[in-house]
Amino acid sequence: MQGANRYDQPVDGHFGQHGGRFVAETLMHALEALTELYETARRDPAFQAEFQRDLAQYVGRPTPLYFAERLTERLGGARVYLKREDLNHTGAHKVNNTVGQALLARRMGKPRIIAETGAGQHGVATATIAARLGLTCRVYMGADDVKRQSLNVYRMKLLGAEVVPVTSGSRTLKDALNEAMRDWVANVDTTHYIIGTVAGPHPYPAMVRDFQSVIGQEARSQCLQQIGRLPDVLVACVGGGSNAIGLFHPFIDDAAVRLVGVEAGGRGLETGQHAAPLNAGRVGVLHGNRTYLMMNDDGQIIETHSISAGLDYPGVGPEHAYLKDIGRAEYDAVTDDEAMTAFRLLNHCEGILPALESSHALAWVARHARALGPDQVVVVNLSGRGDKDIMTVAALDGIEL
Amino acid sequence: MSRLVGRLDACRAGGRKALVTFITAGDPDLAATVPALHALVRGGADVLELGIPFSDPEAEGPVIQLASERGLAAGTTLRGCLELVAAFRRTDTETPVVLMGYLNSLIAMGYATFAAAAAAAGVDGLIMVNLPPEEAAELEAALAAAGIPLIFLVAPTTTDARARMILEHAAGFVYYVSLKGITGSEIGDHALAAARLRWLRGLTALPVMAGFGIKDGATAVAMAAEADGVVVGSALVATIAAAAAEPASIPGRLEAQVREIRTALDRPPR
């Protein structure tokens, strides 16, 4: 959370034309109060110390930066390093943010937290921290995702959370977010809403980014220590974009470092069945912020498709929209099939089971490693582990577990 | 004087509580909406709110969410909503119509295009659920050019300072949200809502309408005591949902339901 980038704090919550605060009036006061509290907390050494202690002693940070030697050989080009966020407690980067926001909830004296979840990783991370701090927890999850991610659903219940399947709309992550917002409107006095990604109304995109920036801060100093220089390319998958912004942000002022976000290309951008708003979307307003969205000519949000529940979202964090507009980061997409191939590849040659989300970032590297060549150092954010996806992959292989 | 201001001034001058009714456009189909609007007027509505169906209605309870889904399934677009208003205007040039919806619908059409088309169709006001004044400058300018007021909401959580800021932007009327929650919820604390309405009316000369949680004559009378009028939404939408199998019965049912509320509002206080 240190580091003074040129646009470290958004102007009134805006990143260029993106971001902002587009919510019902009932929530405006809560967002103002949260912004004020967060601004105080981020400057408070005691809060920072508490956050860092939790990351070290509860989450298990720092996570390693691992040179994937056999993967590098196999791909025959760029040297590939993995930032091992899969080794965090609960198995993904999501917990960095929930630790920070739960500390804020406690500061506000709010006894109840709610969250939305897609793949279930953010739900698990929220339920985990709620259990640890003794807070009541309710997680909203699209009814289709509840089916796709039954393991994480049961895990949240074991942690004492209530999981509410959402049957409205497309029954996925965006609808879970709608339902969480409705809950928050009704219970705003007692409840803190832990949004799991760098989207939503201000201050969420900036606040979640700050909590996730520990990924890039560690990666930066690990690169200097282990390689003696900065990396050439950073690669991360982008759904809402929290793991990507967490890796990118501390490098934004390092102009020579290429930043590549990889969206879910689903069945291919040309089919329209994907979740790649930065590649094929238009600017609109959803879930409290202005950003690139998957929408039709009438402004209706259209259904997305991705093999990975965590990337199956029609919007994207406003800071990514801004980084695209100013050309500082580039955003590409890989298909379900490419992600699956990368998923298997990492299992076989490194003994690491990646999440299907993170497999999208690996797939981009697989596609470009040779062209980049052996002089280039690529850091991939391995944002989560793939245990939760075993059922999905087994089903694709026609195996019943 | 605009149709909306004229109607609300006339209500106030005549000691009549304004009755604002909400239904969703294209629910259950496009053919049902104009007859439904006329029925609401016959029952005693003073202002008609027409909801623009949206795929992600964040502030709505299940009743209006489902209406939005039915409207979209029936092929309702923002352009379609404007055509419905224009069709209503062919036989009713008196009753103000206010569109209510979510910002993305207008972004997709473009603010200037929308403002001109809405004015041409006979739209008298606009409520954007997810647009606080802080983000509204561009749309306000486009609407002002077309003479359409942008109506803002004040909530139970709105501070005194925020209310004063909102009222600097407010036009047409002020929409007071009677409860912390989504549309179709119950008003838990009537005394608190009444106190908040008194406070709000002390801050503005604009008419103040109370909405959310008002479902029948009794709840309308209770909230109208401290307001210039009330908004009834989910209760009417629920009637449409219940009659979806017999769409021909919708106008009659709506008219009777609105008349019950109108009669209760007009009854002299005991």
XYZ file of C-alpha atoms in Angstrom:
671
model
C 0.000 0.000 0.000
C 3.012 2.290 -0.251
C 4.365 3.544 -3.563
C 3.302 6.801 -5.142
C 2.124 6.114 -8.645
C 1.186 9.054 -10.808
C -2.487 8.346 -10.408
C -2.299 6.562 -7.084
C -5.634 7.872 -5.913
C -8.486 8.264 -8.358
C -9.978 11.728 -8.692
C -13.319 11.636 -6.835
C -13.339 7.920 -7.497
C -12.871 8.292 -11.240
C -10.232 6.703 -13.458
C -10.479 8.935 -16.510
C -14.074 8.534 -17.685
C -14.472 5.269 -15.730
C -15.333 4.436 -12.136
C -17.476 6.788 -10.080
C -20.419 6.060 -7.840
C -23.649 5.032 -9.577
C -25.859 3.623 -6.841
C -29.243 4.181 -5.224
C -29.308 7.145 -2.832
C -29.781 4.840 0.172
C -26.177 3.619 -0.231
C -24.496 6.970 -0.824
C -23.984 7.783 2.833
C -22.493 4.344 3.547
C -20.066 4.772 0.643
C -19.042 8.217 1.852
C -18.486 6.887 5.370
C -16.520 3.891 4.072
C -14.331 6.150 1.932
C -13.566 8.364 4.901
C -12.823 5.422 7.172
C -10.593 3.798 4.589
C -8.674 7.020 3.948
C -7.969 7.253 7.675
C -7.075 3.582 8.012
C -4.656 3.489 5.078
C -2.651 6.311 6.658
C -2.772 4.734 10.117
C 0.426 2.798 10.926
C -1.487 0.687 13.452
C -3.968 -0.456 10.777
C -1.180 -1.186 8.327
C 0.712 -3.163 10.943
C -2.394 -5.190 11.742
C -2.988 -5.870 8.033
C 0.631 -6.897 7.423
C 0.638 -9.141 10.491
C -2.495 -10.940 9.314
C -1.034 -11.374 5.826
C 2.151 -12.860 7.290
C 0.775 -15.007 10.093
C -2.712 -15.995 8.917
C -2.490 -15.900 5.123
C 1.097 -17.128 4.918
C 2.684 -14.322 2.936
C 4.949 -13.630 1.206
C 4.042 -16.143 -1.474
C 6.967 -17.469 -3.513
C 8.023 -16.304 -6.938
C 8.806 -19.628 -8.594
C 10.875 -20.182 -11.729
C 8.919 -22.755 -13.744
C 11.918 -24.374 -15.388
C 10.250 -27.346 -17.064
C 7.362 -25.208 -18.283
C 9.905 -22.763 -19.693
C 11.698 -25.592 -21.503
C 8.461 -26.968 -22.845
C 7.320 -23.609 -24.174
C 10.747 -23.001 -25.698
C 11.061 -19.280 -25.229
C 10.544 -16.731 -22.476
C 11.562 -17.585 -18.934
C 8.352 -18.100 -16.980
C 8.013 -17.252 -13.306
C 4.877 -17.979 -11.318
C 3.673 -15.727 -8.508
C 2.224 -18.416 -6.273
C -0.986 -16.840 -4.966
C -2.425 -20.366 -4.990
C -0.379 -21.004 -1.856
C -2.262 -18.436 0.205
C -4.534 -19.684 2.972
C -7.867 -20.587 1.261
C -6.086 -21.123 -2.049
C -6.307 -17.839 -3.943
C -5.403 -14.168 -3.916
C -8.937 -13.246 -2.807
C -8.039 -13.495 0.886
C -5.652 -10.484 0.711
C -8.695 -8.275 0.200
C -11.048 -9.968 2.651
C -8.456 -9.682 5.434
C -8.211 -5.941 4.828
C -11.936 -5.291 4.489
C -12.825 -7.411 7.511
C -10.468 -5.277 9.609
C -12.358 -2.236 8.321
C -15.716 -3.840 9.176
C -14.482 -4.376 12.708
C -13.351 -0.740 12.914
C -16.844 0.323 11.832
C -18.372 -1.919 14.482
C -20.476 -3.766 11.897
C -21.237 -7.307 13.088
C -22.435 -8.697 9.760
C -20.711 -9.083 6.415
C -22.065 -10.057 3.027
C -20.319 -10.980 -0.189
C -20.993 -12.099 -3.736
C -19.059 -14.926 -5.285
C -18.635 -16.531 -8.696
C -16.206 -19.433 -8.474
C -16.627 -19.432 -4.721
C -13.057 -18.349 -3.931
C -14.085 -14.906 -2.706
C -16.996 -16.450 -0.806
C -14.657 -18.898 0.903
C -12.156 -16.158 1.691
C -14.947 -14.001 3.165
C -16.471 -16.854 5.170
C -12.989 -17.686 6.461
C -12.216 -14.239 7.757
C -15.744 -13.908 9.167
C -15.210 -17.092 11.159
C -11.901 -15.827 12.449
C -13.316 -12.453 13.567
C -16.645 -13.805 14.808
C -18.761 -11.927 12.252
C -22.047 -13.151 10.779
C -21.609 -13.942 7.086
C -23.976 -14.382 4.165
C -22.701 -15.140 0.667
C -24.758 -14.641 -2.500
C -23.970 -16.990 -5.361
C -25.656 -17.486 -8.726
C -27.729 -20.675 -8.724
C -25.803 -22.008 -11.747
C -22.490 -21.334 -9.996
C -23.743 -23.116 -6.876
C -24.062 -26.175 -9.110
C -20.699 -25.681 -10.850
C -18.800 -25.104 -7.612
C -20.444 -27.412 -5.095
C -17.173 -28.035 -3.274
C -16.715 -24.385 -2.384
C -20.390 -24.091 -1.419
C -19.995 -26.851 1.129
C -16.741 -25.328 2.305
C -18.447 -21.991 2.998
C -21.132 -23.786 4.994
C -18.471 -25.588 7.043
C -17.070 -22.151 7.843
C -20.436 -21.123 9.258
C -21.587 -18.912 6.388
C -25.039 -18.898 4.920
C -24.945 -19.406 1.143
C -27.896 -17.962 -0.757
C -28.403 -19.218 -4.341
C -29.567 -16.409 -6.635
C -32.117 -17.460 -9.240
C -32.790 -14.094 -10.905
C -31.384 -12.988 -14.264
C -28.621 -15.167 -15.666
C -28.082 -16.940 -12.307
C -24.345 -16.149 -12.240
C -21.910 -13.693 -10.661
C -23.564 -10.482 -11.889
C -26.895 -11.538 -10.387
C -25.195 -12.453 -7.110
C -23.797 -8.907 -7.075
C -27.271 -7.429 -7.671
C -28.677 -9.457 -4.794
C -25.835 -8.479 -2.447
C -26.484 -4.796 -3.278
C -30.184 -5.290 -2.433
C -29.269 -6.879 0.888
C -26.886 -4.018 1.626
C -29.553 -1.388 0.898
C -31.840 -3.027 3.453
C -29.204 -3.686 6.150
C -26.707 -0.908 5.635
C -26.551 0.068 9.354
C -25.335 -3.323 10.553
C -23.658 -4.741 7.469
C -20.426 -4.268 5.546
C -20.426 -5.481 1.967
C -17.069 -7.034 1.015
C -16.931 -6.712 -2.768
C -14.439 -9.264 -4.048
C -13.022 -7.449 -7.017
C -11.830 -4.045 -8.193
C -15.279 -3.083 -9.492
C -18.303 -1.492 -7.833
C -18.786 2.083 -6.614
C -15.947 4.175 -5.187
C -14.079 3.442 -2.896
C -14.130 -0.288 -3.756
C -11.970 -0.280 -6.916
C -9.193 1.734 -5.252
C -9.506 0.040 -1.866
C -9.484 -3.530 -3.182
C -6.566 -2.630 -5.462
C -4.586 -1.336 -2.494
C -5.193 -4.535 -0.509
C -4.224 -6.672 -3.530
C -1.152 -4.604 -4.406
C 0.838 -6.711 -1.958
C 1.096 -9.207 -4.854
C 2.968 -6.778 -7.099
C 5.032 -5.312 -4.285
C 6.339 -8.754 -3.374
C 6.831 -9.757 -7.019
C 8.806 -6.597 -7.696
C 11.267 -7.096 -4.852
C 11.458 -10.868 -5.520
C 12.387 -10.172 -9.149
C 15.114 -7.771 -8.077
C 16.421 -10.321 -5.562
C 16.148 -13.482 -7.654
C 16.859 -12.173 -11.168
C 18.571 -8.907 -10.396
C 16.211 -6.898 -12.549
C 12.583 -6.130 -13.248
C 10.577 -8.556 -15.372
C 9.723 -7.776 -19.012
C 6.098 -8.905 -19.012
C 3.444 -9.366 -16.337
C 0.505 -11.586 -17.210
C -2.705 -12.075 -15.247
C -6.250 -13.200 -15.961
C -8.977 -10.548 -15.803
C -12.562 -11.148 -14.732
C -13.304 -8.214 -12.471
C -9.543 -7.797 -12.439
C -8.392 -7.859 -8.799
C -5.468 -10.265 -9.147
C -4.291 -8.453 -12.279
C -4.426 -4.967 -10.779
C -2.745 -6.299 -7.634
C 0.185 -7.527 -9.723
C 0.272 -4.584 -12.161
C -0.159 -1.631 -9.885
C 3.282 -1.431 -8.262
C 4.818 -1.651 -11.774
C 2.709 1.009 -13.498
C 5.441 3.615 -13.351
C 7.998 1.117 -14.705
C 7.283 1.981 -18.321
C 9.459 -0.837 -19.716
C 7.372 -3.522 -18.020
C 4.610 -4.807 -20.308
C 1.288 -5.395 -18.567
C -0.959 -8.030 -20.153
C -4.447 -8.817 -18.901
C -6.100 -11.942 -20.272
C -9.871 -12.110 -20.529
C -12.078 -15.151 -20.951
C -12.525 -15.718 -24.677
C -15.010 -18.517 -24.012
C -15.931 -20.238 -27.266
C -14.108 -17.509 -29.215
C -14.636 -13.753 -29.460
C -16.225 -14.202 -32.894
C -19.000 -16.397 -31.402
C -20.151 -13.712 -28.966
C -20.029 -16.396 -26.257
C -17.294 -15.022 -24.039
C -16.653 -12.747 -21.071
C -14.233 -10.246 -22.595
C -15.629 -6.706 -22.235
C -12.221 -5.044 -22.665
C -11.773 -6.860 -25.974
C -15.320 -6.697 -27.297
C -17.453 -4.512 -25.014
C -18.772 -0.943 -24.838
C -18.675 1.706 -22.119
C -21.677 1.729 -19.808
C -22.732 1.728 -16.143
C -23.333 -1.389 -14.062
C -22.874 -2.286 -10.400
C -22.026 1.227 -9.343
C -19.284 2.095 -11.835
C -18.708 3.195 -15.403
C -16.572 0.744 -17.348
C -16.487 -1.565 -20.367
C -19.466 -3.911 -20.383
C -20.940 -6.709 -22.412
C -24.197 -5.115 -23.508
C -26.567 -4.966 -26.450
C -27.723 -1.916 -28.431
C -30.508 -1.282 -25.901
C -28.063 -1.201 -22.962
C -29.156 -4.577 -21.597
C -26.347 -6.599 -20.055
C -25.895 -9.746 -22.097
C -25.101 -13.196 -20.812
C -21.469 -14.136 -20.728
C -19.817 -17.485 -21.151
C -16.617 -18.846 -19.697
C -15.528 -22.281 -18.576
C -14.290 -20.499 -15.479
C -16.971 -19.229 -13.094
C -14.606 -16.639 -11.663
C -14.197 -14.909 -15.037
C -17.856 -15.201 -16.056
C -18.688 -11.521 -15.498
C -19.903 -8.912 -18.031
C -17.973 -5.969 -16.572
C -14.434 -5.213 -15.494
C -12.785 -2.977 -12.916
C -12.692 0.698 -13.999
C -8.935 1.009 -13.513
C -8.381 -1.669 -16.162
C -10.730 0.252 -18.462
C -8.558 3.301 -17.868
C -5.252 1.444 -18.356
C -6.644 0.199 -21.679
C -7.764 3.691 -22.749
C -4.358 5.256 -22.003
C -2.527 2.304 -23.560
C -0.530 1.441 -20.438
C -1.822 -2.139 -20.310
C -2.910 -4.444 -23.112
C -5.820 -6.840 -22.905
C -6.079 -10.054 -24.860
C -8.357 -13.091 -24.642
C -7.876 -16.860 -24.740
C -10.547 -19.489 -25.329
C -11.890 -22.157 -22.990
C -9.931 -24.765 -24.957
C -6.640 -22.892 -24.712
C -7.154 -22.466 -20.960
C -7.867 -26.191 -20.578
C -4.696 -27.078 -22.466
C -2.654 -24.795 -20.226
C -4.367 -26.258 -17.157
C -3.180 -29.749 -18.139
C 0.268 -28.535 -19.125
C 1.028 -27.017 -15.734
C -0.170 -30.163 -13.970
C 2.074 -32.346 -16.108
C 5.279 -30.396 -16.220
C 5.312 -28.564 -12.891
C 3.092 -30.601 -10.559
C 0.932 -27.557 -9.931
C -2.857 -27.630 -10.198
C -3.902 -24.128 -11.324
C -7.390 -22.637 -11.106
C -9.177 -22.445 -14.473
C -9.091 -18.651 -14.065
C -5.292 -18.578 -13.723
C -5.026 -21.076 -16.603
C -6.126 -18.251 -18.913
C -2.993 -16.277 -18.039
C -0.863 -19.408 -18.554
C -2.507 -19.989 -21.927
C -1.502 -16.524 -23.110
C 2.093 -17.271 -22.136
C 1.935 -20.626 -23.917
C 0.806 -18.805 -27.048
C 3.499 -16.102 -26.914
C 6.533 -17.613 -25.105
C 8.382 -18.634 -28.260
C 7.942 -15.257 -29.933
C 9.057 -13.443 -26.803
C 12.287 -15.453 -26.737
C 14.613 -16.591 -23.938
C 15.830 -13.104 -23.011
C 12.410 -12.138 -21.764
C 11.279 -12.729 -18.195
C 7.534 -13.243 -17.803
C 5.787 -13.234 -14.438
C 2.411 -14.978 -14.420
C 0.037 -14.454 -11.562
C -1.016 -17.946 -10.539
C -3.977 -16.416 -8.774
C -5.515 -19.575 -7.357
C -5.322 -23.315 -7.095
C -7.555 -25.611 -9.088
C -8.947 -28.072 -6.537
C -12.347 -26.395 -6.885
C -12.313 -27.081 -10.654
C -11.627 -30.806 -10.513
C -15.326 -31.669 -10.886
C -15.655 -29.401 -13.947
C -12.571 -30.851 -15.611
C -13.554 -34.438 -14.778
C -16.977 -33.828 -16.326
C -15.277 -32.563 -19.516
C -13.226 -35.758 -19.539
C -16.420 -37.761 -19.161
C -15.404 -39.059 -15.741
C -17.898 -39.299 -12.912
C -16.336 -38.848 -9.484
C -45.845 25.675 -17.283
C -44.953 22.013 -17.728
C -47.578 19.320 -17.514
C -45.927 17.811 -14.409
C -45.546 21.054 -12.466
C -49.039 22.130 -13.506
C -50.596 18.908 -12.263
C -48.740 18.905 -8.934
C -49.520 22.605 -8.355
C -53.190 21.938 -9.053
C -53.193 19.053 -6.551
C -51.605 21.218 -3.893
C -53.963 24.143 -4.573
C -56.989 21.847 -4.410
C -55.877 20.128 -1.206
C -55.605 16.840 -3.082
C -52.877 14.313 -2.278
C -51.150 13.396 -5.518
C -51.303 9.731 -6.446
C -48.367 8.496 -8.524
C -48.642 5.009 -9.974
C -45.831 2.818 -11.298
C -45.991 -0.011 -13.799
C -43.280 -1.496 -16.000
C -43.435 -0.926 -19.762
C -44.203 -4.010 -21.830
C -45.465 -6.027 -18.866
C -46.755 -8.586 -19.662
C -46.545 -7.492 -23.298
C -46.312 -4.311 -25.358
C -50.026 -4.262 -26.180
C -50.997 -4.228 -22.480
C -49.251 -1.026 -21.444
C -51.283 1.789 -23.020
C -54.667 0.384 -21.897
C -53.160 -0.102 -18.425
C -52.008 3.531 -18.290
C -55.482 4.783 -19.245
C -57.009 2.532 -16.569
C -54.703 3.988 -13.924
C -55.866 7.477 -14.901
C -59.534 6.432 -14.743
C -58.919 5.005 -11.261
C -57.558 8.360 -10.076
C -53.809 8.499 -10.723
C -52.411 12.029 -11.039
C -48.973 11.111 -12.377
C -47.917 7.967 -14.231
C -44.500 6.435 -13.696
C -43.438 4.005 -16.381
C -40.527 1.671 -15.690
C -37.930 1.025 -18.393
C -37.123 -2.707 -18.196
C -33.465 -3.377 -17.388
C -31.521 -6.623 -17.139
C -29.981 -5.733 -13.763
C -32.453 -3.745 -11.642
C -30.290 -3.445 -8.529
C -32.737 -1.564 -6.306
C -35.867 -3.571 -7.070
C -37.528 -6.272 -5.054
C -38.624 -9.547 -6.645
C -41.997 -8.207 -7.884
C -40.509 -5.460 -10.069
C -37.502 -7.623 -11.030
C -39.895 -10.142 -12.541
C -41.865 -7.372 -14.290
C -38.595 -6.201 -15.806
C -37.852 -9.738 -16.997
C -41.358 -10.036 -18.525
C -40.938 -6.667 -20.222
C -37.608 -7.710 -21.729
C -39.006 -11.080 -22.798
C -41.783 -9.184 -24.592
C -39.128 -7.279 -26.539
C -39.425 -3.917 -24.772
C -36.583 -1.500 -25.520
C -36.077 2.114 -24.442
C -37.232 3.166 -27.901
C -40.273 0.943 -27.404
C -41.028 2.676 -24.083
C -41.009 6.053 -25.842
C -43.355 4.712 -28.516
C -45.753 3.571 -25.768
C -45.715 7.056 -24.223
C -46.368 8.596 -27.649
C -49.281 6.197 -28.170
C -50.728 7.094 -24.738
C -50.396 10.807 -25.585
C -52.634 10.445 -28.644
C -55.626 10.126 -26.335
C -54.386 11.703 -23.092
C -52.579 15.027 -23.329
C -53.175 15.948 -19.680
C -51.648 13.285 -17.451
C -47.908 13.626 -16.798
C -45.748 10.587 -17.558
C -42.415 10.093 -15.784
C -39.971 7.425 -16.960
C -38.039 5.499 -14.333
C -35.095 3.216 -14.902
C -31.363 2.626 -14.856
C -28.690 4.730 -16.464
C -27.270 2.171 -18.872
C -30.430 2.295 -21.010
C -29.825 6.008 -21.637
C -26.081 5.617 -22.152
C -26.750 3.081 -24.898
C -29.115 5.465 -26.711
C -27.054 8.602 -26.030
C -28.260 11.360 -23.727
C -29.004 13.973 -26.386
C -30.851 11.504 -28.619
C -32.865 10.284 -25.642
C -33.756 13.766 -24.407
C -35.030 14.867 -27.815
C -36.950 11.626 -28.428
C -38.470 11.677 -24.932
C -39.646 15.256 -25.298
C -41.155 14.451 -28.692
C -42.963 11.428 -27.238
C -44.486 13.496 -24.427
C -42.361 12.405 -21.449
C -42.644 14.852 -18.537
C -39.876 13.746 -16.191
C -37.171 11.175 -15.549
C -36.061 9.212 -12.494
C -32.729 7.395 -12.680
C -32.430 4.973 -9.788
C -28.636 4.656 -9.929
C -27.662 8.238 -10.707
C -26.816 10.469 -7.744
C -26.436 14.210 -8.447
C -22.633 13.924 -8.285
C -22.634 11.973 -11.558
C -25.590 13.673 -13.219
C -24.188 16.852 -14.814
C -24.051 15.549 -18.372
C -27.543 14.085 -18.342
C -28.974 17.144 -16.571
C -27.654 19.358 -19.343
C -29.138 17.174 -22.089
C -32.516 16.993 -20.336
C -32.570 20.715 -19.582
C -32.155 21.402 -23.296
C -35.297 19.332 -23.888
C -37.216 20.792 -20.925
C -37.454 17.491 -19.010
C -36.879 17.616 -15.233
C -34.558 15.044 -13.627
C -36.205 13.878 -10.415
C -33.945 12.852 -7.519
C -34.493 10.579 -4.552
C -33.842 11.232 -0.878
C -33.415 8.178 1.357
C -33.710 7.429 5.085
C -29.891 7.416 5.182
C -29.476 10.792 3.453
C -27.768 13.286 5.756
C -28.950 16.873 6.123
C -25.969 18.126 4.130
C -26.586 15.632 1.319
C -30.294 16.480 1.202
C -29.471 20.170 0.750
C -27.047 19.288 -2.067
C -29.616 17.017 -3.751
C -32.292 19.707 -3.505
C -30.035 22.120 -5.396
C -30.345 19.702 -8.333
C -33.930 18.600 -7.793
C -36.660 19.429 -10.290
C -40.274 18.376 -10.782
C -40.731 16.755 -7.391
C -38.639 15.065 -4.727
C -39.038 11.325 -4.302
C -38.704 10.289 -0.657
C -37.804 6.627 -0.181
C -39.826 5.630 2.885
C -37.685 2.718 3.965
C -34.168 1.318 3.930
C -34.596 -1.413 1.410
C -35.760 -2.404 -2.018
C -39.102 -1.802 -3.707
C -41.939 -3.904 -2.336
C -40.614 -4.019 1.246
C -42.670 -3.143 4.332
C -42.387 0.220 6.064
C -41.217 -0.790 9.530
C -41.345 2.532 11.327
C -44.110 4.886 10.173
C -43.335 7.496 12.827
C -39.742 7.729 11.655
C -40.818 8.008 8.003
C -43.290 10.756 8.954
C -40.616 12.671 10.861
C -38.224 12.421 7.915
C -40.944 13.686 5.551
C -41.594 16.702 7.798
C -37.866 17.428 7.830
C -37.588 17.132 4.057
C -40.616 19.322 3.376
C -39.039 21.946 5.589
C -36.079 22.071 3.226
C -37.832 22.501 -0.121
C -40.728 24.183 -1.841
C -40.949 21.313 -4.340
C -43.680 18.718 -3.845
C -42.472 15.670 -1.918
C -43.763 12.223 -2.909
C -43.338 9.263 -0.577
C -42.670 5.920 -2.217
C -41.601 2.327 -1.341
C -43.826 0.214 0.912
C -47.131 1.853 -0.052
C -49.503 -0.860 -1.189
C -53.122 0.109 -0.413
C -55.428 2.806 0.844
C -54.367 2.476 4.467
C -50.603 2.696 3.853
C -51.182 5.493 1.330
C -53.164 7.563 3.829
C -50.577 6.970 6.559
C -47.681 8.197 4.405
C -49.633 10.958 2.650
C -50.288 12.691 5.965
C -46.809 14.230 5.839
C -46.252 14.216 2.069
C -47.689 15.952 -0.980
C -48.449 12.589 -2.445
C -47.549 8.917 -2.613
C -46.126 6.483 -5.150
C -47.649 3.010 -5.489
C -45.637 0.486 -7.502
C -45.086 -3.128 -6.500
C -48.727 -3.621 -5.459
C -49.920 -2.666 -8.970
C -47.205 -4.690 -10.661
C -48.229 -7.696 -8.564
C -51.768 -7.285 -9.884
C -50.477 -7.382 -13.454
C -48.447 -10.504 -12.655
C -51.489 -12.217 -11.151
C -53.582 -11.395 -14.224
C -50.933 -12.295 -16.811
C -52.956 -15.316 -17.950
C -55.951 -13.086 -18.680
C -54.436 -9.856 -19.967
C -57.859 -8.504 -20.907
C -58.692 -8.236 -17.203
C -55.641 -6.097 -16.340
C -57.153 -2.622 -16.979
C -60.250 -3.350 -14.914
C -58.272 -4.732 -12.005
C -55.822 -1.831 -12.004
C -58.606 0.736 -12.177
C -60.391 -0.784 -9.176
C -57.182 -1.027 -7.181
C -56.224 2.591 -7.843
C -59.775 3.773 -7.086
C -59.596 2.152 -3.643
C -56.396 4.088 -2.902
C -57.792 7.297 -4.418
C -60.953 7.040 -2.341
C -58.981 6.490 0.852
C -56.754 9.490 0.092
C -59.767 11.724 -0.625
C -61.697 10.731 2.510
C -61.672 13.637 4.967
C -59.454 12.839 7.976
C -61.436 11.728 10.995
